[in-house]
Short mmCIF file of C-alpha atoms (C1' of nucleotides) in Angstrom, two decimals:
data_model
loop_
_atom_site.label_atom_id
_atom_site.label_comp_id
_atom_site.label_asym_id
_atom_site.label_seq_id
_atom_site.Cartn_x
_atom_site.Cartn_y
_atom_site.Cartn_z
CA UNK L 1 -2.72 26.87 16.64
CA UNK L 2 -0.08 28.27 18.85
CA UNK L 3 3.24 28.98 17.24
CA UNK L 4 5.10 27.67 20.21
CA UNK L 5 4.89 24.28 20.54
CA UNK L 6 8.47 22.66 20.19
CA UNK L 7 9.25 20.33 17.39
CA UNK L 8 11.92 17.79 17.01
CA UNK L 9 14.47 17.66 14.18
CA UNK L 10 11.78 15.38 12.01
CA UNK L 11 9.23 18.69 12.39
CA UNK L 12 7.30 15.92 14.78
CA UNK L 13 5.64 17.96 17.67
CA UNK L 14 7.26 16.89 21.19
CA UNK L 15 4.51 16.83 23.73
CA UNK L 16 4.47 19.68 26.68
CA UNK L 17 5.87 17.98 30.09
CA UNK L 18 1.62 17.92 30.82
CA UNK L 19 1.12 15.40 27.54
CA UNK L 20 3.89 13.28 28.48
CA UNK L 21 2.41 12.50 31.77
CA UNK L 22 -1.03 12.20 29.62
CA UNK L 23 0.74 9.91 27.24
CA UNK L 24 2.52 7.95 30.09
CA UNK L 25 -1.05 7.48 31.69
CA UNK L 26 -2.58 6.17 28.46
CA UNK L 27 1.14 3.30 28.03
CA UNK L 28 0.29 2.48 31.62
CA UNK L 29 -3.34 2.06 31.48
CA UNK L 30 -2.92 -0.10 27.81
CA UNK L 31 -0.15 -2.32 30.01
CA UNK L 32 -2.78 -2.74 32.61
CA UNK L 33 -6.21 -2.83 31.08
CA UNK L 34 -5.63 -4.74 28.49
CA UNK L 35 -6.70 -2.80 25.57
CA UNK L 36 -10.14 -1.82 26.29
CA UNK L 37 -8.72 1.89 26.68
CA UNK L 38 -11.74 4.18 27.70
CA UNK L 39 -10.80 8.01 26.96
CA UNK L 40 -12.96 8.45 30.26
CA UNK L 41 -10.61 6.18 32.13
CA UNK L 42 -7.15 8.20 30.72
CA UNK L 43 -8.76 11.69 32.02
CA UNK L 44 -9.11 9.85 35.05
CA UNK L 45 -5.94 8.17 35.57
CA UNK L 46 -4.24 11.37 34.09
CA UNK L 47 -6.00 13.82 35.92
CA UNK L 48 -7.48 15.49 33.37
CA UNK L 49 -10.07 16.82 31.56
CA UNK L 50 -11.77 14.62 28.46
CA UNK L 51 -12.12 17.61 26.50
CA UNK L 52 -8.71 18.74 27.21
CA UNK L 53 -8.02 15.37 25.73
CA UNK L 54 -10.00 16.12 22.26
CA UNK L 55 -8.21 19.43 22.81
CA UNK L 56 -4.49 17.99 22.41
CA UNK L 57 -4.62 15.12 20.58
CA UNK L 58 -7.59 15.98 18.17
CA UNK L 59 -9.63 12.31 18.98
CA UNK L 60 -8.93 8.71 20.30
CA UNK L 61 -6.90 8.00 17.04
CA UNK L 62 -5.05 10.95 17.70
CA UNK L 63 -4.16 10.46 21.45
CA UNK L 64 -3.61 6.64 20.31
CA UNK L 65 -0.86 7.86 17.32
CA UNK L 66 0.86 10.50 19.89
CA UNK L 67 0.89 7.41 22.49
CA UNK L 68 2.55 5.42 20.14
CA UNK L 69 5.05 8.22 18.81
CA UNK L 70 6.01 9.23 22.63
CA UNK L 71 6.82 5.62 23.20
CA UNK L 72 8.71 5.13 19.79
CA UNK L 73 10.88 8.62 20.94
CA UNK L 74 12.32 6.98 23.97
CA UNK L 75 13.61 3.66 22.11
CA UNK L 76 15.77 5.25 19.71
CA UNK L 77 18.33 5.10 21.79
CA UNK L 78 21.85 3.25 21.20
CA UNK L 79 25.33 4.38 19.76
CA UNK L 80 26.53 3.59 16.89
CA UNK L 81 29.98 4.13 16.44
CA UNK L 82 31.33 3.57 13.09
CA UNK L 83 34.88 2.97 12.10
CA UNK L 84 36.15 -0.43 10.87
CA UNK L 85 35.32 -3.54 12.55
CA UNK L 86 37.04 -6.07 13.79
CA UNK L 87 35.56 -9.72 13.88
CA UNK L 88 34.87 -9.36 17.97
CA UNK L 89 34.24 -5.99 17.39
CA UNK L 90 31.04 -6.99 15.14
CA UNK L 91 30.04 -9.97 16.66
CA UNK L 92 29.63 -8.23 19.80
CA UNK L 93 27.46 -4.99 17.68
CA UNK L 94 25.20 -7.75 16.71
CA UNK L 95 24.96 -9.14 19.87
CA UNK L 96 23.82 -6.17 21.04
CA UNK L 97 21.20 -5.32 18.36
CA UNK L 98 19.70 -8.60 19.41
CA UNK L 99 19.59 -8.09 22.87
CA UNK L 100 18.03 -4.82 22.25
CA UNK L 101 15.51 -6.33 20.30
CA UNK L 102 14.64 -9.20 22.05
CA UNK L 103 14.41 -6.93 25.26
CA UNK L 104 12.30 -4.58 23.23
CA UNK L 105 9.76 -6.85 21.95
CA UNK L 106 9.37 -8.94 24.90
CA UNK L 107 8.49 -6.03 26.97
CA UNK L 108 5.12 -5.46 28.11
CA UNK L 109 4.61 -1.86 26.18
CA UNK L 110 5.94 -3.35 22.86
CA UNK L 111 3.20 -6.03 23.06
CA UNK L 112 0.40 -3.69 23.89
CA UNK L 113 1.35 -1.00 21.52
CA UNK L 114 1.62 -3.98 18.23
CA UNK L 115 -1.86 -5.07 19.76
CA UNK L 116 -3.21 -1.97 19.13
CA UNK L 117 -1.69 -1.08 16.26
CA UNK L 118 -2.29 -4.42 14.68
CA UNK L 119 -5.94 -4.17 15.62
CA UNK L 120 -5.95 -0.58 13.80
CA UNK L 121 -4.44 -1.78 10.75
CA UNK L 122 -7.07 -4.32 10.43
CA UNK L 123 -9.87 -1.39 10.35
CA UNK L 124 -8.59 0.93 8.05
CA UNK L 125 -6.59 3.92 8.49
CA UNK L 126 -3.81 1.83 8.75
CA UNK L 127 -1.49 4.81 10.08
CA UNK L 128 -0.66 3.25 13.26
CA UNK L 129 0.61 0.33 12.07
CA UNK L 130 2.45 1.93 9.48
CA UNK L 131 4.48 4.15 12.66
CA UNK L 132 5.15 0.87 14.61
CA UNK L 133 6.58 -0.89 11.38
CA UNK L 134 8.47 2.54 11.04
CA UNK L 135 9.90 2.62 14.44
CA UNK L 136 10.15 -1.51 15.18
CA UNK L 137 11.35 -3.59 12.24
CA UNK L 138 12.46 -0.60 10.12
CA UNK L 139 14.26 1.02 12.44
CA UNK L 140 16.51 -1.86 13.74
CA UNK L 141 16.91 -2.72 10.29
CA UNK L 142 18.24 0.70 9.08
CA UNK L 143 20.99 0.54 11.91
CA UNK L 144 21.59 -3.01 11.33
CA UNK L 145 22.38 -2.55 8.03
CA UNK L 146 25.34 -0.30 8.37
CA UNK L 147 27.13 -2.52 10.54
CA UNK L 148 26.66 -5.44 8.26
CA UNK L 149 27.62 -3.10 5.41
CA UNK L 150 31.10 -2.11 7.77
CA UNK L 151 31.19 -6.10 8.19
CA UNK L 152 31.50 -6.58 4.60
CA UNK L 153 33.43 -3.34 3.57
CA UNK L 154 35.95 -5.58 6.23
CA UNK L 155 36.03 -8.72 4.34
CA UNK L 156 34.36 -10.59 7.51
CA UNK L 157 31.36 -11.07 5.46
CA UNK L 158 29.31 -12.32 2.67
CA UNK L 159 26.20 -11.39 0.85
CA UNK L 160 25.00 -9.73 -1.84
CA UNK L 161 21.72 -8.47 -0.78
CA UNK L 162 21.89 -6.25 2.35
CA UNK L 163 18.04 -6.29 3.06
CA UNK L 164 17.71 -10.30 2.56
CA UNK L 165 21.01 -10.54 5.21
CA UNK L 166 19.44 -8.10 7.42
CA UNK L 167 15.88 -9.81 7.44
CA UNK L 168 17.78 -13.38 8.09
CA UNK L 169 19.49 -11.65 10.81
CA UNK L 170 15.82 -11.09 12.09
CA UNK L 171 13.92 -14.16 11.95
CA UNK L 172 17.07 -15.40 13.70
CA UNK L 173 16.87 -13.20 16.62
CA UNK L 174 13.05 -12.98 16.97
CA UNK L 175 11.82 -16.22 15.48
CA UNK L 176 8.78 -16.96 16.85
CA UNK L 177 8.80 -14.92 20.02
CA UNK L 178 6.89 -11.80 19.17
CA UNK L 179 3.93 -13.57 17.38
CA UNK L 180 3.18 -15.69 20.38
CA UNK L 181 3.42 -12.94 23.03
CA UNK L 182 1.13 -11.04 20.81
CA UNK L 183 -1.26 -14.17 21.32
CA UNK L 184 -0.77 -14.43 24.17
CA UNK L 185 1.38 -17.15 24.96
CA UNK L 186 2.91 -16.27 28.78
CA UNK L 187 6.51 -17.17 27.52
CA UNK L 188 8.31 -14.98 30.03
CA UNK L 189 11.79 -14.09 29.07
CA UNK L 190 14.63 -13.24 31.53
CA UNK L 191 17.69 -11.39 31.01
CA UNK L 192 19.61 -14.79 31.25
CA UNK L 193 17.36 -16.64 28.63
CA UNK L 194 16.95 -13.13 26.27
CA UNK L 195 21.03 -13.35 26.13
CA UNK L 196 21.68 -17.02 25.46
CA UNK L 197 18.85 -16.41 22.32
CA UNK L 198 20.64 -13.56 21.00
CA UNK L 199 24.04 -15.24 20.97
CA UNK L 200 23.02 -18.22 19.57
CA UNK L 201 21.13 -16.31 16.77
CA UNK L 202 24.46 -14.25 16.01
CA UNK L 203 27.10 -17.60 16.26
CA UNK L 204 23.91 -18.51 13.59
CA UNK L 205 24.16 -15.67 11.82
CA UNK L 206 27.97 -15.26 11.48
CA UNK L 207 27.91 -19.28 10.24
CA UNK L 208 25.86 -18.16 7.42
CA UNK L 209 27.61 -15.54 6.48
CA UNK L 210 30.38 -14.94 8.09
CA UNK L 211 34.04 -15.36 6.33
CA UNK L 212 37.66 -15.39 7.62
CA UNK L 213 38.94 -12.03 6.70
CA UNK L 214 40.99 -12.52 3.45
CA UNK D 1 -28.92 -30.10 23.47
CA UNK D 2 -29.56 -32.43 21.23
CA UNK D 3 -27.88 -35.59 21.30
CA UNK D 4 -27.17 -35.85 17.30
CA UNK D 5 -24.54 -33.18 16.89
CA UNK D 6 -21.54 -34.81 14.90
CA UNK D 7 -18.42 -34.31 15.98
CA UNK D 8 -14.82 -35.19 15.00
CA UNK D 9 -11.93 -37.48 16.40
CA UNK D 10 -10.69 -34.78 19.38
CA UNK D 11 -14.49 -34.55 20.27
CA UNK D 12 -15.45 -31.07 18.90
CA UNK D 13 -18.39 -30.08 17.33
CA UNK D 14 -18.31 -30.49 13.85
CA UNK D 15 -20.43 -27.58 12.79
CA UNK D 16 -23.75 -28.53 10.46
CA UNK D 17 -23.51 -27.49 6.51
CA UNK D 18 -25.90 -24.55 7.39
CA UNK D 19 -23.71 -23.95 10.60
CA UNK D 20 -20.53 -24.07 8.01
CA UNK D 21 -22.12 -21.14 5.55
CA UNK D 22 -22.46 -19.11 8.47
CA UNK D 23 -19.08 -19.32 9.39
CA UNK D 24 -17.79 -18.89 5.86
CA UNK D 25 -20.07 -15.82 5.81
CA UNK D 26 -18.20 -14.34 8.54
CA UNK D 27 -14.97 -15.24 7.37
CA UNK D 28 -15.83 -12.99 4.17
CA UNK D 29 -17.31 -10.35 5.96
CA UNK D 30 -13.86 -10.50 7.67
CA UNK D 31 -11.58 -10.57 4.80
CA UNK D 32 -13.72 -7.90 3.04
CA UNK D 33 -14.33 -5.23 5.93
CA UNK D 34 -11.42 -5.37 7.90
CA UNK D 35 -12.54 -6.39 11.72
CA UNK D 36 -15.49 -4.14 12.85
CA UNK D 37 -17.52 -7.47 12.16
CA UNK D 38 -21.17 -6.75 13.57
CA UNK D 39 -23.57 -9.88 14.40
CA UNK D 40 -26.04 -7.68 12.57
CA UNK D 41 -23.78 -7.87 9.22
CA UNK D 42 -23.12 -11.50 10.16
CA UNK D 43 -26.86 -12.11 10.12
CA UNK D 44 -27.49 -10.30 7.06
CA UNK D 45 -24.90 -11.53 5.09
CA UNK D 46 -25.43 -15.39 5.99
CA UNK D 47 -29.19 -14.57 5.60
CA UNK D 48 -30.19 -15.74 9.02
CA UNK D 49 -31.27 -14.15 11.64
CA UNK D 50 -29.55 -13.25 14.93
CA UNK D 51 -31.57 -15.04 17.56
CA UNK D 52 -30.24 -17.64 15.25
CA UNK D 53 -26.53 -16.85 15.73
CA UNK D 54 -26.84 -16.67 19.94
CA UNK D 55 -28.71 -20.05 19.70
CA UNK D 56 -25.86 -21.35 17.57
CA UNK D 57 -23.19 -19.92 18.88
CA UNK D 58 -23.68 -18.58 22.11
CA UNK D 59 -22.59 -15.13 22.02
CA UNK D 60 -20.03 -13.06 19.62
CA UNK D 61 -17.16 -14.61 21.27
CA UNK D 62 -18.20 -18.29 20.24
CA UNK D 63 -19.08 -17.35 16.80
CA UNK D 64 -15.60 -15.98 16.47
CA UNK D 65 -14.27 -18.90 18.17
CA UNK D 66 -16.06 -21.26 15.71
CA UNK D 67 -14.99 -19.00 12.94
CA UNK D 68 -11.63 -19.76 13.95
CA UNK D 69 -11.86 -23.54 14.86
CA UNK D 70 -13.73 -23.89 11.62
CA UNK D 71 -10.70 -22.16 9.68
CA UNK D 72 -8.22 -24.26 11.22
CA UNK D 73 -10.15 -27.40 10.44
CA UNK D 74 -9.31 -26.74 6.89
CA UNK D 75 -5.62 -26.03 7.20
CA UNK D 76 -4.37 -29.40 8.33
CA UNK D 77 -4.18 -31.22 5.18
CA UNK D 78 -0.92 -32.78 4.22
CA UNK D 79 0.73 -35.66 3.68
CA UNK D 80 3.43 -36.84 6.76
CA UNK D 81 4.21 -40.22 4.70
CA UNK D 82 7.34 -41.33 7.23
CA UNK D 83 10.16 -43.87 6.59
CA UNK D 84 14.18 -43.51 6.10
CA UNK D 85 14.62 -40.12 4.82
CA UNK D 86 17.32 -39.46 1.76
CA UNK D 87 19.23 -36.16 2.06
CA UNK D 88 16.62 -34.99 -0.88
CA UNK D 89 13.49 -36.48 0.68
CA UNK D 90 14.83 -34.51 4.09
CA UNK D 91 15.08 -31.44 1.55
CA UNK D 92 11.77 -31.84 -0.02
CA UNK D 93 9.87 -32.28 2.68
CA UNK D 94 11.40 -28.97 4.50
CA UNK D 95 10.89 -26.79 1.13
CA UNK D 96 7.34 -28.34 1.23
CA UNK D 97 6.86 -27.00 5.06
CA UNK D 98 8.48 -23.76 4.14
CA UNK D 99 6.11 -23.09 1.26
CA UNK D 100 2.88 -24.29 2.63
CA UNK D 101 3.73 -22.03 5.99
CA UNK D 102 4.41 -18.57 4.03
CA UNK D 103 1.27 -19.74 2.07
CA UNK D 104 -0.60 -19.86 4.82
CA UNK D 105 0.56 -16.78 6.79
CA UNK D 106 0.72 -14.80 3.43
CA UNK D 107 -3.36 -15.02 3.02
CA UNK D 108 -5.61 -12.56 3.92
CA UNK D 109 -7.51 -14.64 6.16
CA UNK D 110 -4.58 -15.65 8.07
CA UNK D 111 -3.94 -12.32 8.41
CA UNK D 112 -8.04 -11.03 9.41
CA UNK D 113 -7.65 -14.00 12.07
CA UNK D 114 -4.36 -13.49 13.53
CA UNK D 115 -5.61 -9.58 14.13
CA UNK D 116 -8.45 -10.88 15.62
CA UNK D 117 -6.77 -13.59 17.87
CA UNK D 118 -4.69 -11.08 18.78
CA UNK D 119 -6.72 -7.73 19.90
CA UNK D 120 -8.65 -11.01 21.92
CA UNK D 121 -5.66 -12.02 23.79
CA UNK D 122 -5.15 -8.33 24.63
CA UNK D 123 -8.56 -7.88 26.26
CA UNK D 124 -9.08 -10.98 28.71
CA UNK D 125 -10.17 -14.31 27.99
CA UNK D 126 -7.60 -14.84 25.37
CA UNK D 127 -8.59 -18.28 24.25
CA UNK D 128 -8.62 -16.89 20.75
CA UNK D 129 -5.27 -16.71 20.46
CA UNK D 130 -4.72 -19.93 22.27
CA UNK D 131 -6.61 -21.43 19.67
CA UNK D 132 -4.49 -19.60 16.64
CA UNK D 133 -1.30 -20.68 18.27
CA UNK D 134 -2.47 -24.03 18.59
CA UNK D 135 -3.47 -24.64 14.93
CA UNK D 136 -0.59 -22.48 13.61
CA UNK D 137 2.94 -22.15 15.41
CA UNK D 138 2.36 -25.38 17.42
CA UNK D 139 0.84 -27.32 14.49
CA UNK D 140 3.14 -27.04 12.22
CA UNK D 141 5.64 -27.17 14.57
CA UNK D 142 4.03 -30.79 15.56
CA UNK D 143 4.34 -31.80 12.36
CA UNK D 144 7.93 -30.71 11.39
CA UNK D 145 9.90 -32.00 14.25
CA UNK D 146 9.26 -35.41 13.65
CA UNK D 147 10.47 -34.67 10.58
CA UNK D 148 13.36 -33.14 12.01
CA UNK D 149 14.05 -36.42 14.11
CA UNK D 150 13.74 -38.35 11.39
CA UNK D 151 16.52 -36.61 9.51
CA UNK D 152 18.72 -36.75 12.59
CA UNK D 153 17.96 -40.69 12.85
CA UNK D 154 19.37 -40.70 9.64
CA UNK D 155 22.34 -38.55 10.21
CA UNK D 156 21.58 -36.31 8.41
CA UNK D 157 21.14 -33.12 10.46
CA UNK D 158 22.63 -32.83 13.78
CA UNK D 159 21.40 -31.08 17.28
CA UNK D 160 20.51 -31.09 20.24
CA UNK D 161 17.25 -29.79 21.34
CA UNK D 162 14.50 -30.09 18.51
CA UNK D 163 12.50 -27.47 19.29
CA UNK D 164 15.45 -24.79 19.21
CA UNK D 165 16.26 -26.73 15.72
CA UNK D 166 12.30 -26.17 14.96
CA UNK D 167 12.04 -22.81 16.16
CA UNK D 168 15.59 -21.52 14.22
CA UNK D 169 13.79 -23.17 10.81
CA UNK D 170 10.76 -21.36 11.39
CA UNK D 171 12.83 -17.79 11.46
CA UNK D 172 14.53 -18.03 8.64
CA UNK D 173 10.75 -19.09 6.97
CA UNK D 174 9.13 -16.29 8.80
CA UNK D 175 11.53 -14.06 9.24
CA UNK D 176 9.89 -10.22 9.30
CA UNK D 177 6.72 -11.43 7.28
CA UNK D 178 3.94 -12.36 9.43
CA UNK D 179 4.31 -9.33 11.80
CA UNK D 180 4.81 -6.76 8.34
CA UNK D 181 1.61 -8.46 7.46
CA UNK D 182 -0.40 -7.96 10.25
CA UNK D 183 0.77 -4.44 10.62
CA UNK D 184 -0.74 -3.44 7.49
CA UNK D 185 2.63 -3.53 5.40
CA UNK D 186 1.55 -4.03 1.89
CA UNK D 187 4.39 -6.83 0.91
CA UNK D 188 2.06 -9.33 -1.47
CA UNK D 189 4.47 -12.62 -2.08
CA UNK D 190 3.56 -13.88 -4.91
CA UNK D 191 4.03 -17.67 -5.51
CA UNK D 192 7.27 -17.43 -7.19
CA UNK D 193 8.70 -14.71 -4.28
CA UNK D 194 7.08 -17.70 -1.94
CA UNK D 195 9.22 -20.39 -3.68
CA UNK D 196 12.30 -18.90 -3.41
CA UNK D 197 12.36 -17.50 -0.09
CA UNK D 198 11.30 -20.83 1.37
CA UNK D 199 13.92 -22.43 -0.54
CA UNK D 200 16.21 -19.87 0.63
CA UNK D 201 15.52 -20.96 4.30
CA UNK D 202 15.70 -24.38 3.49
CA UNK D 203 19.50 -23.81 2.51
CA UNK D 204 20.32 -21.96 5.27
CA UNK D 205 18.82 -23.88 8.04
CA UNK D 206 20.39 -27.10 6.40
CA UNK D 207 23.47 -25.04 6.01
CA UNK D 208 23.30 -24.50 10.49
CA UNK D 209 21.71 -28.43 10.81
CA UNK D 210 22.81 -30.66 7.88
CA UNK D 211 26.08 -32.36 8.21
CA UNK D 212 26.72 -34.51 5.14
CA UNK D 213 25.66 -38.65 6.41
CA UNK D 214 28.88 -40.61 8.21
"C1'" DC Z 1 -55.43 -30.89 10.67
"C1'" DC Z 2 -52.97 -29.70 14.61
"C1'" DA Z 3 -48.72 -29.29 17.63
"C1'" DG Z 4 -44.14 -28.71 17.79
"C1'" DT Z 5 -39.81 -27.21 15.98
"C1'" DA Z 6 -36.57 -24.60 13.36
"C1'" DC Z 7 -35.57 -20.61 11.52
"C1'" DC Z 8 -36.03 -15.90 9.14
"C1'" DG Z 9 -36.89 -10.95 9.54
"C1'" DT Z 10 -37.25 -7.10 12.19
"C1'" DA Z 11 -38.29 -4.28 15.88
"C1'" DC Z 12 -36.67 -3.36 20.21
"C1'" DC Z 13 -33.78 -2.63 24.64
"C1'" DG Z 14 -29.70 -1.41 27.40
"C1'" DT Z 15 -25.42 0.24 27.68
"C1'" DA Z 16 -20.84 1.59 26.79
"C1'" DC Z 17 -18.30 4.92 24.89
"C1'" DG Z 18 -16.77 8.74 21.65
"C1'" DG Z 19 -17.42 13.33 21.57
"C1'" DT Z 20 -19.41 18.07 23.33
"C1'" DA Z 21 -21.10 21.74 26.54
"C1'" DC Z 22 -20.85 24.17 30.57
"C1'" DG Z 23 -19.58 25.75 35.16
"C1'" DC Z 24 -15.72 26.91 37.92
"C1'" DA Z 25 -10.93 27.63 39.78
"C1'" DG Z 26 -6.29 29.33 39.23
"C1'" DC Z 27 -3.30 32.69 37.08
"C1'" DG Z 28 -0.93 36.16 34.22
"C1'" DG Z 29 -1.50 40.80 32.12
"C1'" DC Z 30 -3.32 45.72 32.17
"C1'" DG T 1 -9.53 44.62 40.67
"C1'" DC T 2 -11.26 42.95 36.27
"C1'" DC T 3 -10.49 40.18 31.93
"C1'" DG T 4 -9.23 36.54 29.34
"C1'" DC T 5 -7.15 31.92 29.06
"C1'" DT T 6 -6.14 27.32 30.31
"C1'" DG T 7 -7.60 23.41 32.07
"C1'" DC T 8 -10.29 20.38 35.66
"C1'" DG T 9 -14.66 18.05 36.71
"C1'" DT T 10 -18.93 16.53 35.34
"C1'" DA T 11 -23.14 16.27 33.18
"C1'" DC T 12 -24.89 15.39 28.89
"C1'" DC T 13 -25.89 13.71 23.92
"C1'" DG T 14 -25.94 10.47 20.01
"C1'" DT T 15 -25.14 6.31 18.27
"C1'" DA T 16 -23.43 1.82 17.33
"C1'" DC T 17 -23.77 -2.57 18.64
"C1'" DG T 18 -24.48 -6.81 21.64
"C1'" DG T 19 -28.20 -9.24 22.97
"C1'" DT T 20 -33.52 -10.35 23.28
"C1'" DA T 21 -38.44 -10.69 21.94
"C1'" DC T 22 -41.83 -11.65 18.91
"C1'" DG T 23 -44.51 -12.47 14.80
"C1'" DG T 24 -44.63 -15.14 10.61
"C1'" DT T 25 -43.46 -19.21 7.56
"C1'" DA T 26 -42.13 -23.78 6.31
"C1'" DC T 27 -41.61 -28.45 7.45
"C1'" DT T 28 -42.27 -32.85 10.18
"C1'" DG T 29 -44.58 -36.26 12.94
"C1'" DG T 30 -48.89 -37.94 14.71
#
DNA sequence: CCAGTACCGTACCGTACGGTACGCAGCGGC
DNA sequence: GCCGCTGCGTACCGTACGGTACGGTACTGG
């Protein structure tokens, strides 16, 4: 119940250096292991105590919901400079959002942490899911949106529904990539393939909605 | 061991009617409590007993593999009636696709099985979610390309590799859906919702594929 | 009528794992 | 130096659950 403890501009609690390295050993033991995550084996790999553990993070939900916040913390990056937009200008935002994505949910950590979460959603207190949706789909989507609104707002698109052109713009990008690595299909993506997939998704994209400016 | 076990054209067990209550008892137990799905509850709940269930089945992996073959022994209905395909026919038969997938993903016990298949595949011996992905992505895959092909033959849509062709239709069907789903996202399609958004897809992907016949 | 088989019900076993208790070392404050 | 605090290591507890054993019943074939 210390006062102390620093908080982030949401009023979220940011972990001491000491629960990062904690939380890091719990990402790298779920990348590992597979998800049979023992709280004995994350004092282990992290060196400390199991009731320092219960101490922190409450219980395993707890320490599972922190693991999953830490990781969600360091994604957010990405600029988004606004202004208006130039055809090239957006095509190449887009592109970018869908390499981001693609890199994102291909990566080892993004399957392991949907595995878990989708496993905790399907035994009630559905709260972890709820923070991946928060910090995965929703996310992109809320700074997807404003470009496509900029796109409009410059006459190089066309829709009328924002959320229906944004969720297109998704099953383009991701099709059916993230339910088969979360299947475990091998499906290994490189960097090469990853970009080819996210520009034929936005030439896609921009053919369905996409307008010469007026 | 006994020699008197159906079993169907690929050479699987076809699972006895007693065998098939069983299996429909877990599948309720698994729509109804979420996935903490004990062979005790089984047992109780199929009113047999468990020595029964580990003679049957082997352990709980195979009666959670036969849950899951059993499942997908009941999806593959459907017509594939082939021949020269009309540019409505070509239309029809995509909407019908469209539909019967978001149908299918949509339902809770998609949903229960897909969670399951998928905390397997994180955990070793991820048949499980071989066996999903074969009777759901690939299947239906399987059965729309030829469709696909069919519609080229007939000019009617043009490209080049079918499986990109198959995998772009099955975004814009998909699109954020399954994964909301599984991550607990609340999101009920009703049929009507269903109906338009696979029509919706149907228009765009013809709108990327169709070219209008030479 | 008996033997064999199939199966139900239930008691039981072993163990893995979440959670707790306790001893001990390092360290800052008075 | 002594005291309290934090946190490591480890031993421990309780229980849920996978898997097994066993007794009892119904049915079938001989």
């Amino acid at each position: 119940m210390s006062a102390t403890v620093a908080r982030d501009e949401t009023g979220q609690e940011v972990p001491s250096a000491r629960q990062q390295a904690v939380l890091d050993a719990v990402l790298a033991l779920l990348v590992e292991e597979g998800d049979q995550l023992t709280m004995d084996a994350v004092a282990r790999r992290a060196s400390c105590s199991k009731e320092t553990l219960y101490k922190w993070f409450g219980d395993r939900d707890g320490l599972l919901t922190a693991t999953v916040r830490w990781q969600a913390s360091r994604v957010h990056a990405g600029r988004d400079a606004a202004g208006v937009l130039d055809a090239a200008t957006l095509r190449e935002r887009l592109l970018d959002f869908a390499v981001t994505w693609l890199d994102v949910i291909a990566g080892r950590t993004s399957v392991v942490l949907n595995r878990i979460a989708i496993a905790h959603a399907g035994s009630r207190k559905g709260n972890l899911g709820a923070i991946v949706l928060a910090n995965g789909r929703l996310a992109i989507g809320g700074r997807v949106k404003p470009v496509l609104e900029a796109g409009r707002a410059a006459g190089l698109l066309a829709y009328e529904d924002g959320e229906t052109a944004f969720r297109t713009f998704f099953g383009l990008v991701g099709r059916d990539i993230q339910i088969r690595l979360l299947l475990g299909d091998a499906l290994d993506l490189d960097a090469a393939e990853i970009r080819r997939d996210a520009a034929r998704a936005v030439d896609q994209f921009l053919a369905l909605y996409g307008q010469a400016r007026p």
